[in-house]
Amino acid sequence: MEKNKVLIVYGTRYGATKSTVEEIARVLQEEDYDVKIVNVKEEKVRTIAEFELVIIGSGMRMERWVSKVEGFLKKYNEELKKKKVAIFVSSGGLALMEYKGELEEIERVTKKYLEDKSSKYALHPISMTMFGGVWDYNQMSKIFIKFLEAERENFIAAGFKETEPGVYDTRNWDDIRNWTRELIEKVRM
Ligand SMILES: Cc1cc2nc3c(=O)[nH]c(=O)nc-3n(C[C@H](O)[C@H](O)[C@H](O)COP(=O)(O)O)c2cc1C
Protein backbone atom coordinates (compact mmCIF):
# COMPACT_ATOMS: atom_id res chain seq x y z
CA MET A 1 0.00 0.00 0.00
CA GLU A 2 1.22 3.48 -0.80
CA LYS A 3 2.17 5.60 2.17
CA ASN A 4 0.40 8.88 2.95
CA LYS A 5 2.49 11.87 2.01
CA VAL A 6 3.47 14.92 4.02
CA LEU A 7 5.19 18.00 2.62
CA ILE A 8 7.29 20.18 4.92
CA VAL A 9 8.17 23.59 3.49
CA TYR A 10 10.53 25.68 5.57
CA GLY A 11 12.91 28.62 5.64
CA THR A 12 15.81 29.26 7.97
CA ARG A 13 18.45 31.91 8.53
CA TYR A 14 20.46 30.47 11.41
CA GLY A 15 19.73 26.73 10.98
CA ALA A 16 17.34 25.97 13.84
CA THR A 17 14.28 25.44 11.67
CA LYS A 18 16.22 22.91 9.57
CA SER A 19 16.98 20.62 12.49
CA THR A 20 13.50 21.12 13.95
CA VAL A 21 12.05 20.02 10.60
CA GLU A 22 14.33 16.96 10.57
CA GLU A 23 13.00 15.91 13.98
CA ILE A 24 9.38 16.43 12.87
CA ALA A 25 10.12 14.33 9.77
CA ARG A 26 11.65 11.56 11.90
CA VAL A 27 8.48 11.27 14.00
CA LEU A 28 6.30 11.25 10.87
CA GLN A 29 8.45 8.54 9.29
CA GLU A 30 8.20 6.41 12.43
CA GLU A 31 4.43 6.63 11.91
CA ASP A 32 4.90 5.42 8.34
CA TYR A 33 4.45 8.71 6.49
CA ASP A 34 6.33 9.46 3.32
CA VAL A 35 7.90 12.89 4.01
CA LYS A 36 9.20 15.39 1.49
CA ILE A 37 11.16 18.36 2.85
CA VAL A 38 11.70 21.55 0.88
CA ASN A 39 14.03 24.32 2.04
CA VAL A 40 12.58 27.29 0.15
CA LYS A 41 15.93 29.02 -0.11
CA GLU A 42 17.39 26.06 -1.99
CA GLU A 43 14.52 24.50 -3.89
CA LYS A 44 11.19 25.38 -5.49
CA VAL A 45 7.98 23.63 -4.53
CA ARG A 46 6.69 21.99 -7.72
CA THR A 47 3.32 20.79 -6.52
CA ILE A 48 1.38 20.30 -3.33
CA ALA A 49 -1.40 18.24 -4.88
CA GLU A 50 -0.29 14.78 -3.75
CA PHE A 51 0.20 15.64 -0.07
CA GLU A 52 -2.30 14.85 2.66
CA LEU A 53 -0.74 17.40 4.99
CA VAL A 54 1.46 20.45 4.42
CA ILE A 55 3.61 21.66 7.33
CA ILE A 56 5.01 25.16 6.98
CA GLY A 57 7.85 26.38 9.19
CA SER A 58 9.79 29.63 9.40
CA GLY A 59 12.52 31.06 11.56
CA MET A 60 11.83 34.51 13.03
CA ARG A 61 14.11 37.52 12.70
CA MET A 62 13.08 41.02 13.75
CA GLU A 63 9.54 39.64 13.99
CA ARG A 64 9.56 38.60 10.34
CA TRP A 65 9.19 35.27 8.60
CA VAL A 66 11.67 34.12 5.97
CA SER A 67 10.22 35.94 2.97
CA LYS A 68 10.37 32.95 0.63
CA VAL A 69 8.18 30.93 3.01
CA GLU A 70 5.65 33.70 2.79
CA GLY A 71 6.11 33.58 -0.99
CA PHE A 72 5.03 29.93 -0.82
CA LEU A 73 1.89 30.91 1.14
CA LYS A 74 1.05 33.45 -1.55
CA LYS A 75 1.76 31.25 -4.53
CA TYR A 76 -0.14 28.21 -3.28
CA ASN A 77 -2.79 30.12 -1.36
CA GLU A 78 -5.86 28.77 -3.13
CA GLU A 79 -4.69 25.16 -2.86
CA LEU A 80 -3.54 25.57 0.74
CA LYS A 81 -7.00 26.79 1.73
CA LYS A 82 -8.33 23.34 0.78
CA LYS A 83 -5.54 21.36 2.46
CA LYS A 84 -4.74 20.20 5.93
CA VAL A 85 -2.08 22.69 6.96
CA ALA A 86 0.04 23.08 10.09
CA ILE A 87 2.28 26.04 10.85
CA PHE A 88 5.16 26.57 13.23
CA VAL A 89 7.78 29.23 13.79
CA SER A 90 11.20 29.05 15.44
CA SER A 91 11.37 31.85 17.95
CA GLY A 92 14.52 32.53 19.87
CA GLY A 93 12.60 35.01 21.96
CA LEU A 94 10.04 32.57 23.35
CA ALA A 95 12.21 30.94 26.03
CA LEU A 96 13.29 34.32 27.35
CA MET A 97 9.70 35.56 27.51
CA GLU A 98 8.69 32.38 29.34
CA TYR A 99 11.60 32.68 31.73
CA LYS A 100 10.74 36.30 32.50
CA GLY A 101 7.02 35.52 32.80
CA GLU A 102 6.11 37.98 30.02
CA LEU A 103 2.70 36.51 29.33
CA GLU A 104 1.30 39.52 27.47
CA GLU A 105 4.34 39.57 25.21
CA ILE A 106 3.90 35.86 24.47
CA GLU A 107 0.28 36.58 23.57
CA ARG A 108 1.30 39.48 21.34
CA VAL A 109 3.91 37.51 19.40
CA THR A 110 1.70 34.43 19.10
CA LYS A 111 -0.86 36.66 17.43
CA LYS A 112 1.68 38.43 15.24
CA TYR A 113 3.82 35.44 14.23
CA LEU A 114 1.03 32.87 13.79
CA GLU A 115 -2.59 34.03 13.99
CA ASP A 116 -2.21 37.20 11.90
CA LYS A 117 -0.24 35.28 9.30
CA SER A 118 -2.80 32.52 8.89
CA SER A 119 -5.63 35.07 8.78
CA LYS A 120 -3.79 37.09 6.15
CA TYR A 121 -3.87 34.04 3.86
CA ALA A 122 -7.32 32.87 5.01
CA LEU A 123 -5.91 29.57 6.21
CA HIS A 124 -7.41 27.44 8.96
CA PRO A 125 -4.45 25.39 10.17
CA ILE A 126 -5.21 22.24 12.13
CA SER A 127 -2.34 23.23 14.37
CA MET A 128 -0.06 26.25 14.93
CA THR A 129 2.77 26.56 17.38
CA MET A 130 5.98 28.28 18.34
CA PHE A 131 9.13 26.34 19.07
CA GLY A 132 12.36 27.67 20.49
CA GLY A 133 15.33 28.64 18.40
CA VAL A 134 19.05 29.12 18.45
CA TRP A 135 21.00 32.18 19.50
CA ASP A 136 24.37 32.00 17.84
CA TYR A 137 26.55 34.85 19.07
CA ASN A 138 29.18 33.88 16.47
CA GLN A 139 26.81 34.77 13.62
CA MET A 140 25.46 38.06 14.98
CA SER A 141 26.52 41.56 14.07
CA LYS A 142 28.33 43.61 16.74
CA ILE A 143 25.22 45.69 17.38
CA PHE A 144 23.17 42.60 18.20
CA ILE A 145 25.89 41.07 20.32
CA LYS A 146 25.88 44.25 22.38
CA PHE A 147 22.11 44.32 22.52
CA LEU A 148 21.88 40.64 23.52
CA GLU A 149 24.90 40.42 25.80
CA ALA A 150 22.73 40.98 28.85
CA GLU A 151 20.49 38.07 27.86
CA ARG A 152 23.30 35.53 28.19
CA GLU A 153 22.80 35.51 31.94
CA ASN A 154 19.11 34.81 31.40
CA PHE A 155 19.84 31.89 29.06
CA ILE A 156 22.06 30.37 31.70
CA ALA A 157 19.64 31.11 34.54
CA ALA A 158 16.81 29.60 32.48
CA GLY A 159 18.85 26.39 32.17
CA PHE A 160 20.07 26.69 28.58
CA LYS A 161 23.69 25.67 28.40
CA GLU A 162 25.93 26.48 25.47
CA THR A 163 25.72 23.67 22.90
CA GLU A 164 28.93 25.05 21.36
CA PRO A 165 30.89 28.14 22.41
CA GLY A 166 28.57 31.11 21.88
CA VAL A 167 25.56 29.03 20.84
CA TYR A 168 22.43 28.69 22.99
CA ASP A 169 19.72 26.31 21.83
CA THR A 170 16.38 27.09 23.48
CA ARG A 171 14.40 24.27 21.90
CA ASN A 172 12.51 21.65 23.85
CA TRP A 173 12.77 18.52 21.73
CA ASP A 174 10.00 16.74 23.65
CA ASP A 175 7.63 19.60 22.75
CA ILE A 176 8.58 19.22 19.09
CA ARG A 177 8.01 15.44 19.12
CA ASN A 178 4.76 15.70 21.09
CA TRP A 179 3.39 18.38 18.78
CA THR A 180 4.12 16.14 15.79
CA ARG A 181 2.42 13.14 17.39
CA GLU A 182 -0.66 15.24 18.22
CA LEU A 183 -0.66 16.56 14.67
CA ILE A 184 -0.70 13.00 13.32
CA GLU A 185 -3.72 12.23 15.51
CA LYS A 186 -5.52 15.29 14.13
CA VAL A 187 -4.73 14.28 10.55
CA ARG A 188 -6.11 10.81 11.16
CA MET A 189 -9.35 12.09 12.74
C1 LIG B 1 19.23 39.60 14.50
C2 LIG B 1 18.28 38.65 15.13
C3 LIG B 1 16.95 39.01 15.27
C4 LIG B 1 16.03 38.13 15.89
N1 LIG B 1 14.73 38.50 16.02
C5 LIG B 1 13.85 37.66 16.64
C6 LIG B 1 12.48 38.02 16.81
O1 LIG B 1 12.03 39.08 16.40
N2 LIG B 1 11.68 37.15 17.44
C7 LIG B 1 12.12 35.95 17.90
O2 LIG B 1 11.35 35.20 18.48
N3 LIG B 1 13.40 35.58 17.74
C8 LIG B 1 14.27 36.39 17.11
N4 LIG B 1 15.56 36.01 16.91
C9 LIG B 1 15.98 34.66 17.32
C10 LIG B 1 15.66 33.69 16.20
O3 LIG B 1 14.31 33.44 16.19
C11 LIG B 1 16.40 32.38 16.37
O4 LIG B 1 17.73 32.64 16.07
C12 LIG B 1 15.85 31.23 15.53
O5 LIG B 1 16.73 30.14 15.67
C13 LIG B 1 15.64 31.63 14.07
O6 LIG B 1 15.29 30.53 13.26
P1 LIG B 1 16.36 29.94 12.23
O7 LIG B 1 17.55 29.48 13.08
O8 LIG B 1 15.68 28.81 11.57
O9 LIG B 1 16.74 31.03 11.31
C14 LIG B 1 16.47 36.86 16.32
C15 LIG B 1 17.82 36.50 16.15
C16 LIG B 1 18.72 37.37 15.57
C17 LIG B 1 20.14 36.95 15.41
CSV table of C-alpha atoms in Angstrom, one decimal, residues 33-177:
chain,number,residue,atom,x,y,z
A,33,TYR,CA,4.4,8.7,6.5
A,34,ASP,CA,6.3,9.5,3.3
A,35,VAL,CA,7.9,12.9,4.0
A,36,LYS,CA,9.2,15.4,1.5
A,37,ILE,CA,11.2,18.4,2.8
A,38,VAL,CA,11.7,21.6,0.9
A,39,ASN,CA,14.0,24.3,2.0
A,40,VAL,CA,12.6,27.3,0.1
A,41,LYS,CA,15.9,29.0,-0.1
A,42,GLU,CA,17.4,26.1,-2.0
A,43,GLU,CA,14.5,24.5,-3.9
A,44,LYS,CA,11.2,25.4,-5.5
A,45,VAL,CA,8.0,23.6,-4.5
A,46,ARG,CA,6.7,22.0,-7.7
A,47,THR,CA,3.3,20.8,-6.5
A,48,ILE,CA,1.4,20.3,-3.3
A,49,ALA,CA,-1.4,18.2,-4.9
A,50,GLU,CA,-0.3,14.8,-3.7
A,51,PHE,CA,0.2,15.6,-0.1
A,52,GLU,CA,-2.3,14.8,2.7
A,53,LEU,CA,-0.7,17.4,5.0
A,54,VAL,CA,1.5,20.4,4.4
A,55,ILE,CA,3.6,21.7,7.3
A,56,ILE,CA,5.0,25.2,7.0
A,57,GLY,CA,7.9,26.4,9.2
A,58,SER,CA,9.8,29.6,9.4
A,59,GLY,CA,12.5,31.1,11.6
A,60,MET,CA,11.8,34.5,13.0
A,61,ARG,CA,14.1,37.5,12.7
A,62,MET,CA,13.1,41.0,13.7
A,63,GLU,CA,9.5,39.6,14.0
A,64,ARG,CA,9.6,38.6,10.3
A,65,TRP,CA,9.2,35.3,8.6
A,66,VAL,CA,11.7,34.1,6.0
A,67,SER,CA,10.2,35.9,3.0
A,68,LYS,CA,10.4,32.9,0.6
A,69,VAL,CA,8.2,30.9,3.0
A,70,GLU,CA,5.6,33.7,2.8
A,71,GLY,CA,6.1,33.6,-1.0
A,72,PHE,CA,5.0,29.9,-0.8
A,73,LEU,CA,1.9,30.9,1.1
A,74,LYS,CA,1.1,33.5,-1.5
A,75,LYS,CA,1.8,31.3,-4.5
A,76,TYR,CA,-0.1,28.2,-3.3
A,77,ASN,CA,-2.8,30.1,-1.4
A,78,GLU,CA,-5.9,28.8,-3.1
A,79,GLU,CA,-4.7,25.2,-2.9
A,80,LEU,CA,-3.5,25.6,0.7
A,81,LYS,CA,-7.0,26.8,1.7
A,82,LYS,CA,-8.3,23.3,0.8
A,83,LYS,CA,-5.5,21.4,2.5
A,84,LYS,CA,-4.7,20.2,5.9
A,85,VAL,CA,-2.1,22.7,7.0
A,86,ALA,CA,0.0,23.1,10.1
A,87,ILE,CA,2.3,26.0,10.9
A,88,PHE,CA,5.2,26.6,13.2
A,89,VAL,CA,7.8,29.2,13.8
A,90,SER,CA,11.2,29.0,15.4
A,91,SER,CA,11.4,31.8,17.9
A,92,GLY,CA,14.5,32.5,19.9
A,93,GLY,CA,12.6,35.0,22.0
A,94,LEU,CA,10.0,32.6,23.3
A,95,ALA,CA,12.2,30.9,26.0
A,96,LEU,CA,13.3,34.3,27.4
A,97,MET,CA,9.7,35.6,27.5
A,98,GLU,CA,8.7,32.4,29.3
A,99,TYR,CA,11.6,32.7,31.7
A,100,LYS,CA,10.7,36.3,32.5
A,101,GLY,CA,7.0,35.5,32.8
A,102,GLU,CA,6.1,38.0,30.0
A,103,LEU,CA,2.7,36.5,29.3
A,104,GLU,CA,1.3,39.5,27.5
A,105,GLU,CA,4.3,39.6,25.2
A,106,ILE,CA,3.9,35.9,24.5
A,107,GLU,CA,0.3,36.6,23.6
A,108,ARG,CA,1.3,39.5,21.3
A,109,VAL,CA,3.9,37.5,19.4
A,110,THR,CA,1.7,34.4,19.1
A,111,LYS,CA,-0.9,36.7,17.4
A,112,LYS,CA,1.7,38.4,15.2
A,113,TYR,CA,3.8,35.4,14.2
A,114,LEU,CA,1.0,32.9,13.8
A,115,GLU,CA,-2.6,34.0,14.0
A,116,ASP,CA,-2.2,37.2,11.9
A,117,LYS,CA,-0.2,35.3,9.3
A,118,SER,CA,-2.8,32.5,8.9
A,119,SER,CA,-5.6,35.1,8.8
A,120,LYS,CA,-3.8,37.1,6.1
A,121,TYR,CA,-3.9,34.0,3.9
A,122,ALA,CA,-7.3,32.9,5.0
A,123,LEU,CA,-5.9,29.6,6.2
A,124,HIS,CA,-7.4,27.4,9.0
A,125,PRO,CA,-4.4,25.4,10.2
A,126,ILE,CA,-5.2,22.2,12.1
A,127,SER,CA,-2.3,23.2,14.4
A,128,MET,CA,-0.1,26.2,14.9
A,129,THR,CA,2.8,26.6,17.4
A,130,MET,CA,6.0,28.3,18.3
A,131,PHE,CA,9.1,26.3,19.1
A,132,GLY,CA,12.4,27.7,20.5
A,133,GLY,CA,15.3,28.6,18.4
A,134,VAL,CA,19.0,29.1,18.4
A,135,TRP,CA,21.0,32.2,19.5
A,136,ASP,CA,24.4,32.0,17.8
A,137,TYR,CA,26.5,34.9,19.1
A,138,ASN,CA,29.2,33.9,16.5
A,139,GLN,CA,26.8,34.8,13.6
A,140,MET,CA,25.5,38.1,15.0
A,141,SER,CA,26.5,41.6,14.1
A,142,LYS,CA,28.3,43.6,16.7
A,143,ILE,CA,25.2,45.7,17.4
A,144,PHE,CA,23.2,42.6,18.2
A,145,ILE,CA,25.9,41.1,20.3
A,146,LYS,CA,25.9,44.2,22.4
A,147,PHE,CA,22.1,44.3,22.5
A,148,LEU,CA,21.9,40.6,23.5
A,149,GLU,CA,24.9,40.4,25.8
A,150,ALA,CA,22.7,41.0,28.9
A,151,GLU,CA,20.5,38.1,27.9
A,152,ARG,CA,23.3,35.5,28.2
A,153,GLU,CA,22.8,35.5,31.9
A,154,ASN,CA,19.1,34.8,31.4
A,155,PHE,CA,19.8,31.9,29.1
A,156,ILE,CA,22.1,30.4,31.7
A,157,ALA,CA,19.6,31.1,34.5
A,158,ALA,CA,16.8,29.6,32.5
A,159,GLY,CA,18.8,26.4,32.2
A,160,PHE,CA,20.1,26.7,28.6
A,161,LYS,CA,23.7,25.7,28.4
A,162,GLU,CA,25.9,26.5,25.5
A,163,THR,CA,25.7,23.7,22.9
A,164,GLU,CA,28.9,25.1,21.4
A,165,PRO,CA,30.9,28.1,22.4
A,166,GLY,CA,28.6,31.1,21.9
A,167,VAL,CA,25.6,29.0,20.8
A,168,TYR,CA,22.4,28.7,23.0
A,169,ASP,CA,19.7,26.3,21.8
A,170,THR,CA,16.4,27.1,23.5
A,171,ARG,CA,14.4,24.3,21.9
A,172,ASN,CA,12.5,21.7,23.8
A,173,TRP,CA,12.8,18.5,21.7
A,174,ASP,CA,10.0,16.7,23.7
A,175,ASP,CA,7.6,19.6,22.8
A,176,ILE,CA,8.6,19.2,19.1
A,177,ARG,CA,8.0,15.4,19.1
